[in-house]
PDB file of C-alpha atoms in Angstrom:
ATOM      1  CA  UNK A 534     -36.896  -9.390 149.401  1.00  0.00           C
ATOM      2  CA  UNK A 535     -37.226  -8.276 152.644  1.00  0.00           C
ATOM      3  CA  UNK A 536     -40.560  -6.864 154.054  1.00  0.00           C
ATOM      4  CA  UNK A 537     -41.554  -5.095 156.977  1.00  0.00           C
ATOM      5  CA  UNK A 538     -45.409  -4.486 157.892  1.00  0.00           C
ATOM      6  CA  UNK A 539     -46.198  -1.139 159.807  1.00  0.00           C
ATOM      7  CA  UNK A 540     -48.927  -1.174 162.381  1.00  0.00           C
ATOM      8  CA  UNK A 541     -51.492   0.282 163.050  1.00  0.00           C
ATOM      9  CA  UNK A 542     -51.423   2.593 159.555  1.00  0.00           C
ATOM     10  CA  UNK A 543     -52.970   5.661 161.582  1.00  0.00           C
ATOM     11  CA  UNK A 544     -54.371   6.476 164.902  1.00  0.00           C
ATOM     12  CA  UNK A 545     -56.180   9.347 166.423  1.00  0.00           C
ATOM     13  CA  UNK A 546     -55.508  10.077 169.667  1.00  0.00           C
ATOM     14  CA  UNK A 547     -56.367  12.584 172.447  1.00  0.00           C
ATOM     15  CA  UNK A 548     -53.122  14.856 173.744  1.00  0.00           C
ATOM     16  CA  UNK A 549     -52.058  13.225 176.538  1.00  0.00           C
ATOM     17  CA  UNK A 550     -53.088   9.389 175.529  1.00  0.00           C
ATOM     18  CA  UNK A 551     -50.537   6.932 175.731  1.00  0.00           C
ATOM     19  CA  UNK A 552     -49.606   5.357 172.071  1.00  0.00           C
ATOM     20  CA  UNK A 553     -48.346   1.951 170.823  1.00  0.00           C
ATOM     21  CA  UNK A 554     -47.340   0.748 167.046  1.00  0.00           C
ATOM     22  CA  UNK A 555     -45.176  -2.104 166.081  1.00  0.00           C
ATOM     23  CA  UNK A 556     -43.141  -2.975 163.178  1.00  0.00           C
ATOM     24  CA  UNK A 557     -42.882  -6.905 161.965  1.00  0.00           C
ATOM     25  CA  UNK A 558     -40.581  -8.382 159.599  1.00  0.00           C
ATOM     26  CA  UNK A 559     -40.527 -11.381 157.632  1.00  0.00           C
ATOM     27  CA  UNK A 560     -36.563 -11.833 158.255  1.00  0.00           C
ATOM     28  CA  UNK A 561     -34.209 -11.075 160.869  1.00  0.00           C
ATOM     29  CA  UNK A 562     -32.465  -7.883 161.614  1.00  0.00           C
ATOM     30  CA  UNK A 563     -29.513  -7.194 163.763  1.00  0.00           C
ATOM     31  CA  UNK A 564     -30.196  -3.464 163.854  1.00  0.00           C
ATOM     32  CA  UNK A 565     -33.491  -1.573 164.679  1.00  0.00           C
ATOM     33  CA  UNK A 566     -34.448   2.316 164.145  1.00  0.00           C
ATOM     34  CA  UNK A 567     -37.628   4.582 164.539  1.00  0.00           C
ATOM     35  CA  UNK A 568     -37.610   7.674 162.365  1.00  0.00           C
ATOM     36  CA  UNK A 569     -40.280  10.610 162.514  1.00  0.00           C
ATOM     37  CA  UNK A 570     -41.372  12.469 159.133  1.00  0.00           C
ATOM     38  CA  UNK A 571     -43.140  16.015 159.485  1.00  0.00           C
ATOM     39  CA  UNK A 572     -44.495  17.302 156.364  1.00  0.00           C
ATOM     40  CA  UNK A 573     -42.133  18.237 153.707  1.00  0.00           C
ATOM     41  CA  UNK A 574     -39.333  16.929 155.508  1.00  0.00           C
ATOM     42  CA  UNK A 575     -37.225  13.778 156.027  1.00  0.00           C
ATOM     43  CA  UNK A 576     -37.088  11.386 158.335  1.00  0.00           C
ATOM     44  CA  UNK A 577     -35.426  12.039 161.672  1.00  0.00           C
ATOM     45  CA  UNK A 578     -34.071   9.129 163.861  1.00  0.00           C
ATOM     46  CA  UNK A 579     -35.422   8.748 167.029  1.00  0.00           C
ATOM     47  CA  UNK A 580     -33.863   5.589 168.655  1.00  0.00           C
ATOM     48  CA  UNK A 581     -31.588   3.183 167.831  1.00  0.00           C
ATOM     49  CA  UNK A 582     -31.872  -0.935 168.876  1.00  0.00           C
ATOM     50  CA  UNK A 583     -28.830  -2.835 168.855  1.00  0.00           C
ATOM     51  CA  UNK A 584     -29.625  -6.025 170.554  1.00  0.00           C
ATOM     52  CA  UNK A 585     -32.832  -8.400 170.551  1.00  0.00           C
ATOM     53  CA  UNK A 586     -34.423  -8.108 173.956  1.00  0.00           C
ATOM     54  CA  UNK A 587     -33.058  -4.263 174.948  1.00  0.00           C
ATOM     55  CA  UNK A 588     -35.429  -1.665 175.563  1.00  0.00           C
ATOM     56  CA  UNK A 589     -34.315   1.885 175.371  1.00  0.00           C
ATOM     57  CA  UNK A 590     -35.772   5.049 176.081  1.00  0.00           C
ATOM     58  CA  UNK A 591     -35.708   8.581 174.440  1.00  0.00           C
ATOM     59  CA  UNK A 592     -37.541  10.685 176.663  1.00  0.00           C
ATOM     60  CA  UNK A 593     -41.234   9.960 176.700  1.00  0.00           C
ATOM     61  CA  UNK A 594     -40.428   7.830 173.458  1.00  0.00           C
ATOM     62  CA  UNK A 595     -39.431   3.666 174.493  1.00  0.00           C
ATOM     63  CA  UNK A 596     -38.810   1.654 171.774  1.00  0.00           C
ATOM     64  CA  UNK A 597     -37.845  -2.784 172.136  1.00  0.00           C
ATOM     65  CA  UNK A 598     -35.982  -4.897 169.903  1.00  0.00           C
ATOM     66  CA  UNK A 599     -37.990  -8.243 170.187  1.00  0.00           C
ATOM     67  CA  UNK A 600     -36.400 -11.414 171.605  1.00  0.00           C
ATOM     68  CA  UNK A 601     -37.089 -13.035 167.736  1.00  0.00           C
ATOM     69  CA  UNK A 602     -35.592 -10.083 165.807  1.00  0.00           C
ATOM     70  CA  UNK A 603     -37.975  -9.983 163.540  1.00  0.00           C
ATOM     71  CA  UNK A 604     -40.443  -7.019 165.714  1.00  0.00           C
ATOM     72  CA  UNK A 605     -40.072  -3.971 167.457  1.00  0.00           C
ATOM     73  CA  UNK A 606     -42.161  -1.706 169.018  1.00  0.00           C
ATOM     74  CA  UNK A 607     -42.205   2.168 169.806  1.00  0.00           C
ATOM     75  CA  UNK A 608     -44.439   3.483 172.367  1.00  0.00           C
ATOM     76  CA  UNK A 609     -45.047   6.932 172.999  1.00  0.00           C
ATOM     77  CA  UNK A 610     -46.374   8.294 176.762  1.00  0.00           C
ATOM     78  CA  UNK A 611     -48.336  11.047 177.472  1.00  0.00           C
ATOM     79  CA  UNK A 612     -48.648  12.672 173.749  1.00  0.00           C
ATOM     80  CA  UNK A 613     -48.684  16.080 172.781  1.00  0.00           C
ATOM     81  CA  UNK A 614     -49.369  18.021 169.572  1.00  0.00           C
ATOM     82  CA  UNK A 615     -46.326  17.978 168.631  1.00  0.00           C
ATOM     83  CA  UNK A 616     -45.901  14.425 168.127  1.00  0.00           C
ATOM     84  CA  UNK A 617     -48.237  14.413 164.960  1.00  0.00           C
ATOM     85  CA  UNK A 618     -46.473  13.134 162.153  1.00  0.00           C
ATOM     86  CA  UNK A 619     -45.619  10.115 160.199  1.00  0.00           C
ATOM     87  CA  UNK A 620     -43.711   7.699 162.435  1.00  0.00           C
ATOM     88  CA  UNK A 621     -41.683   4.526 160.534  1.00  0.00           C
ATOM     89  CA  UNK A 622     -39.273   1.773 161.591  1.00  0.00           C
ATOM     90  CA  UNK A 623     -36.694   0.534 159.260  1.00  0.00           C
ATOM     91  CA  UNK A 624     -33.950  -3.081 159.958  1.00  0.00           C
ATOM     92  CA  UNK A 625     -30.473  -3.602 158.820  1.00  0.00           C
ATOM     93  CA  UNK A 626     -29.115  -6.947 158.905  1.00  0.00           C
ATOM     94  CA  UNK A 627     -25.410  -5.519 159.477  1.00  0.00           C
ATOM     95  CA  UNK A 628     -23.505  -2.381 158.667  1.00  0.00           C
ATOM     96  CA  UNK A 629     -22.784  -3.325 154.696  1.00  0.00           C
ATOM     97  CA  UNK A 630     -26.761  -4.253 154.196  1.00  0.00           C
ATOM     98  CA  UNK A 631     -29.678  -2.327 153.012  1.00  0.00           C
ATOM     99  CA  UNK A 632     -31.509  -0.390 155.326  1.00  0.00           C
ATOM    100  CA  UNK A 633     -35.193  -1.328 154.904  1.00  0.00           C
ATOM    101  CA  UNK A 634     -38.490   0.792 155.878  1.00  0.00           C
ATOM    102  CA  UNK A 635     -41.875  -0.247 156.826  1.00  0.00           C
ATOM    103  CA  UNK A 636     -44.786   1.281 155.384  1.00  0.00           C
ATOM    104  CA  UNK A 637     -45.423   4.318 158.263  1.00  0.00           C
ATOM    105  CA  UNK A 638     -47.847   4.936 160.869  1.00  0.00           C
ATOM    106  CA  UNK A 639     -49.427   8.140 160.668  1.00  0.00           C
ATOM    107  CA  UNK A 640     -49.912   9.660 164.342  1.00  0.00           C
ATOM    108  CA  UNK A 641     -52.785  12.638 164.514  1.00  0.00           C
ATOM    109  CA  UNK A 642     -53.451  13.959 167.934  1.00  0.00           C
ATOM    110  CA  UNK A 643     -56.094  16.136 169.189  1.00  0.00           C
ATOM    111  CA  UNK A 644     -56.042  18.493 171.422  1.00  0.00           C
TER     112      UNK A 644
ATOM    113  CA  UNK B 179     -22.179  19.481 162.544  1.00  0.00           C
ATOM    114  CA  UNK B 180     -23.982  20.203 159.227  1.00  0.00           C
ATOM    115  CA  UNK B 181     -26.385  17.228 158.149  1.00  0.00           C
ATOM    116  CA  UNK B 182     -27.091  16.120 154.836  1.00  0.00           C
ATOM    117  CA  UNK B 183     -27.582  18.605 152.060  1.00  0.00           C
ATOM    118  CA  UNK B 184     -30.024  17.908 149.339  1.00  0.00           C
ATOM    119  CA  UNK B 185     -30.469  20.420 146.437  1.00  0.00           C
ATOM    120  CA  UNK B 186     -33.116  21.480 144.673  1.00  0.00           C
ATOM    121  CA  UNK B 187     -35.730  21.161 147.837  1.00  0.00           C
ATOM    122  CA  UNK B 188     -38.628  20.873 144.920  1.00  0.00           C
ATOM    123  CA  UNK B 189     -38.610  20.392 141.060  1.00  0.00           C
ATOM    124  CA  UNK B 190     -41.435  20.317 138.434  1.00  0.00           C
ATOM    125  CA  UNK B 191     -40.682  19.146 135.141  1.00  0.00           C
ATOM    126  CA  UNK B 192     -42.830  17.739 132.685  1.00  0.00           C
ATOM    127  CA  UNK B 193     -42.865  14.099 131.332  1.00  0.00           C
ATOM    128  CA  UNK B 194     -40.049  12.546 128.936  1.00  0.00           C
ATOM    129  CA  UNK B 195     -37.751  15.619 130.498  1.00  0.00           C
ATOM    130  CA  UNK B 196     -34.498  15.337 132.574  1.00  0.00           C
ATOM    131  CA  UNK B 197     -33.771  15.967 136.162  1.00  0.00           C
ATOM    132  CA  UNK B 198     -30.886  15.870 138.148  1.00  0.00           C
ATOM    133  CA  UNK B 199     -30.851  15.774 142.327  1.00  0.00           C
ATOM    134  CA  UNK B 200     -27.639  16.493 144.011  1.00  0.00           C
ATOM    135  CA  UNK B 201     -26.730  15.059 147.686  1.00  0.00           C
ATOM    136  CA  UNK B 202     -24.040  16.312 150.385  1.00  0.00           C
ATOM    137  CA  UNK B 203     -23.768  13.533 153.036  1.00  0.00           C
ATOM    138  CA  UNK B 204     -22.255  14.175 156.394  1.00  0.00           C
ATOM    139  CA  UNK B 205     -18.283  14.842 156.281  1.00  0.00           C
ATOM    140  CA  UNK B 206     -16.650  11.622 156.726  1.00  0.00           C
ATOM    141  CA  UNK B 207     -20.252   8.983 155.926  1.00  0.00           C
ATOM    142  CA  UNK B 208     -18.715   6.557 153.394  1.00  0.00           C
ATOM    143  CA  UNK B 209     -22.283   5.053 153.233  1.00  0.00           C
ATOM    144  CA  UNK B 210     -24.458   6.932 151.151  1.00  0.00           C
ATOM    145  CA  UNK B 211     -28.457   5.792 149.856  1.00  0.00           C
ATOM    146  CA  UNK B 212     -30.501   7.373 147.542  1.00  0.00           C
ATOM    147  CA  UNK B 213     -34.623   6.730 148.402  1.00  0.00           C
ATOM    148  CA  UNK B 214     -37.767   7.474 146.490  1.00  0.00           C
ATOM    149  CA  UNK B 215     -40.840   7.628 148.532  1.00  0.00           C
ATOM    150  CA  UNK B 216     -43.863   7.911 147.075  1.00  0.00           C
ATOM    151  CA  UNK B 217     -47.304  10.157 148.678  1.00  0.00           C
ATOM    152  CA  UNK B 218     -48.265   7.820 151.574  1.00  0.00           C
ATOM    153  CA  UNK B 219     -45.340   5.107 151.603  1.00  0.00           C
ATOM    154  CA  UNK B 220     -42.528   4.288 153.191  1.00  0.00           C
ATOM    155  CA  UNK B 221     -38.789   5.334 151.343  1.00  0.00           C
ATOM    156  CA  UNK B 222     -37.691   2.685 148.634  1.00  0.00           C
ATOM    157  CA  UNK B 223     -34.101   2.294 148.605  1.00  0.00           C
ATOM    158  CA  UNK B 224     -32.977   2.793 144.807  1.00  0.00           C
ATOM    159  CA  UNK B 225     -28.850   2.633 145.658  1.00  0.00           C
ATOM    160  CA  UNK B 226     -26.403   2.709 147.883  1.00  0.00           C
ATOM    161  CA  UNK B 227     -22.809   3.467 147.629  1.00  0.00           C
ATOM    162  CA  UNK B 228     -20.150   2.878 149.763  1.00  0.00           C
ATOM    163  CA  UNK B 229     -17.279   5.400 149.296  1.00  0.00           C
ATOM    164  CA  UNK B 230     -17.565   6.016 145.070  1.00  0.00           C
ATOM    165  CA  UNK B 231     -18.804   2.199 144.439  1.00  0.00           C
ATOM    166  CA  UNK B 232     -22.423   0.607 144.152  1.00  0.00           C
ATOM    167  CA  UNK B 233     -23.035  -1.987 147.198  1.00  0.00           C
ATOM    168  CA  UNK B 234     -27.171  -2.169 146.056  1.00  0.00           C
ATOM    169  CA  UNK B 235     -28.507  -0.904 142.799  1.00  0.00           C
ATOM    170  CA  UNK B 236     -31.186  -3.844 142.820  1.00  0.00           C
ATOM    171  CA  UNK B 237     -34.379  -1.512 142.971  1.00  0.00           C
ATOM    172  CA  UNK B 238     -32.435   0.892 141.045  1.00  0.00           C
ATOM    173  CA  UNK B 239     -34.639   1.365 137.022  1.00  0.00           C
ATOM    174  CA  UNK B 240     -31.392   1.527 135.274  1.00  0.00           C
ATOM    175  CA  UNK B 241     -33.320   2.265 131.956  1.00  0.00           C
ATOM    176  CA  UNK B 242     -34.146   5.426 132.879  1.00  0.00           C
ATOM    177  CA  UNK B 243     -32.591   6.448 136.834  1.00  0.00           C
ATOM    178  CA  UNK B 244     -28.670   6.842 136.957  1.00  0.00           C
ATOM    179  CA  UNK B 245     -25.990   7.712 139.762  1.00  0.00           C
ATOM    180  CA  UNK B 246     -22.957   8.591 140.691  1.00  0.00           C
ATOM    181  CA  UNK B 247     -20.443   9.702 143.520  1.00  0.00           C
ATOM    182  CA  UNK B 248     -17.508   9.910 141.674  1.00  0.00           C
ATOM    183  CA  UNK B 249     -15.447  10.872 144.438  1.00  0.00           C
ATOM    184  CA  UNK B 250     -16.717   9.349 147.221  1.00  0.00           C
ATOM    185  CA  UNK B 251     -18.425  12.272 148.399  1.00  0.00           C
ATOM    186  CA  UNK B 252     -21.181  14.014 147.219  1.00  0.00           C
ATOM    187  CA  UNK B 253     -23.704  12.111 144.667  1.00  0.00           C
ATOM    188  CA  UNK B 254     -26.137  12.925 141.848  1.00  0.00           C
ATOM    189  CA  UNK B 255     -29.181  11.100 140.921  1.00  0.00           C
ATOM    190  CA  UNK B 256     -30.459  11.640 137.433  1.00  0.00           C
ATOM    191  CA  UNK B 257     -33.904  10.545 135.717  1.00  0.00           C
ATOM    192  CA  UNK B 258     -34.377  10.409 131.655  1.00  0.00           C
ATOM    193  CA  UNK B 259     -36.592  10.859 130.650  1.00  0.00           C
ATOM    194  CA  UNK B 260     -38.988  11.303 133.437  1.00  0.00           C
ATOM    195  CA  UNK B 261     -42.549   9.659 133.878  1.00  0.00           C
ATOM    196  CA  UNK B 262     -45.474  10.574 135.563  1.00  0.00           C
ATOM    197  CA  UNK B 263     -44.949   7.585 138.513  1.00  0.00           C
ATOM    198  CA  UNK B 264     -41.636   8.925 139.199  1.00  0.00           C
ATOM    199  CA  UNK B 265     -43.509  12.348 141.180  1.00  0.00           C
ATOM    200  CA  UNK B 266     -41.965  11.211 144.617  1.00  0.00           C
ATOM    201  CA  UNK B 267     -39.554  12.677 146.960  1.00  0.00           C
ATOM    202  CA  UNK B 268     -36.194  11.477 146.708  1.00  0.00           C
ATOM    203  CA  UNK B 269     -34.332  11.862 149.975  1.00  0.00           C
ATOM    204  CA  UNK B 270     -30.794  11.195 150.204  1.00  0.00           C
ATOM    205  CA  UNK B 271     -28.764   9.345 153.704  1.00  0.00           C
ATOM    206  CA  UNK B 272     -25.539   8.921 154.941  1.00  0.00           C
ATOM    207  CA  UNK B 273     -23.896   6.965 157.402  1.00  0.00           C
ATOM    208  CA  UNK B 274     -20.684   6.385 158.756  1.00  0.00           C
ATOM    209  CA  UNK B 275     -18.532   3.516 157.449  1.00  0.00           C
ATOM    210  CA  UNK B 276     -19.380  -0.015 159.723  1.00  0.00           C
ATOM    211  CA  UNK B 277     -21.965   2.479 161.740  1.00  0.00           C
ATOM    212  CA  UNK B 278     -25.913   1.554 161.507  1.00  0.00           C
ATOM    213  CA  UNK B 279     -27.584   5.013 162.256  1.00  0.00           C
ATOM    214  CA  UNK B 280     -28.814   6.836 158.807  1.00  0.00           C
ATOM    215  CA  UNK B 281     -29.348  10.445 158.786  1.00  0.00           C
ATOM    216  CA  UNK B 282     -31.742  12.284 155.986  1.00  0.00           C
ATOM    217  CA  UNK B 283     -31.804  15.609 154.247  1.00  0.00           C
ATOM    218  CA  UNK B 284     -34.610  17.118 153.768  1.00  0.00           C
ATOM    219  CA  UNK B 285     -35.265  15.841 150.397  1.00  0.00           C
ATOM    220  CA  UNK B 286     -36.395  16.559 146.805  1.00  0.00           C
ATOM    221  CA  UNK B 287     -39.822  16.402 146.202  1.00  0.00           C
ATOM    222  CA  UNK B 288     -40.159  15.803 142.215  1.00  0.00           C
ATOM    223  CA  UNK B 289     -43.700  16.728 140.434  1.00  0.00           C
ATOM    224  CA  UNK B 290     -43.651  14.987 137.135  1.00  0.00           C
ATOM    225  CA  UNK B 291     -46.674  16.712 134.989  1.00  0.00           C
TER     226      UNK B 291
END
């Protein structure tokens, strides 16, 4: 079935670091989304990639679709506390398909 | 607009026992999934229905995990009898027919003792 790998698994940061994590897959997907977790709740989507190449922004929060389909990447600028928290991507082939989720980087930042 | 409503929020039971989880999607999400993530993972997808039928069940342990959205809107997810490797959280999605943007509830977390 289809696989995605999640990395890095954590990081440790300093408030006000810049942060990158990527998200591979082992087929292609049509349709990519970031999701934050806090603790004891679910997942909350962040941004939504429709199309391979686009790059789209959510605040300090820029996520890509890669040109292959088969990546993406969210990058986070100038962190604060309040990004802590479990950060995933999940693909979708089309609208009908399952929605798949990588493993989960786990984000801890210091102040 | 009210989001997903999952019900109970937590749920300890002890092995070989039954459990039922209900889910409220989002008024007018045909799509609805049913997740288990375990401590430290990412969420599983165990089914997902579209309107009251089963479009994936394929990670679904029918010998013991059930569901049902009988009428297309709101869903249970039942375990019997429960086993220790079932303590997860079970969140519940929706989305809206030909749409690709999931939304959570909060989820169940399950303790299995």
């Amino acid at each position: 079935g289809q696989q995605l790998n999640q990395s890095p698994q954590s990081m440790f940061i300093q408030e006000g670091e810049d942060v990158s994590m990527n998200c591979t897959s082992s087929s292609i997907f049509n349709t990519w989304l970031w999701y934050k977790q806090d603790p004891g709740e679910g997942p909350v989507l962040l941004i939504a990639l429709y199309k391979a190449g686009e790059l789209t922004s959510n605040g300090r929060l820029t996520a890509q679709f890669g040109i292959t389909r088969k990546d993406s990447f969210l990058n986070i600028s100038a962190s604060i506390p309040s990004d802590v928290g479990i950060y995933f991507c999940a693909g979708l082939f089309d609208s009908g398909s399952r929605l798949t989720f990588g493993e989960g980087t786990q984000l801890t930042v210091n102040p | 607009e009210a989001g997903v409503a999952q019900s109970p929020r937590y749920k300890i039971i002890e092995k070989r026992q039954s459990v039922a989880f209900w889910c409220n999607p989002i008024s007018g999400h045909a799509t609805l999934y049913w997740y288990q993530q375990i401590l430290g993972q990412g969420p599983k997808l165990l089914i997902q229905f579209q309107n009251n039928g089963v479009v994936d069940d394929s990670q679904l342990p029918k010998d013991r995990f059930s569901a049902e959205r009988l009428k297309g809107v709101d869903s249970t997810l039942k375990i019997q009898p429960a086993k220790l490797e079932d303590s997860a959280v079970y969140l519940c999605a929706s989305r809206i027919s030909g749409g690709t943007e999931a939304f959570f509830g909060q989820g169940t977390r399950l303790t299995v003792v």
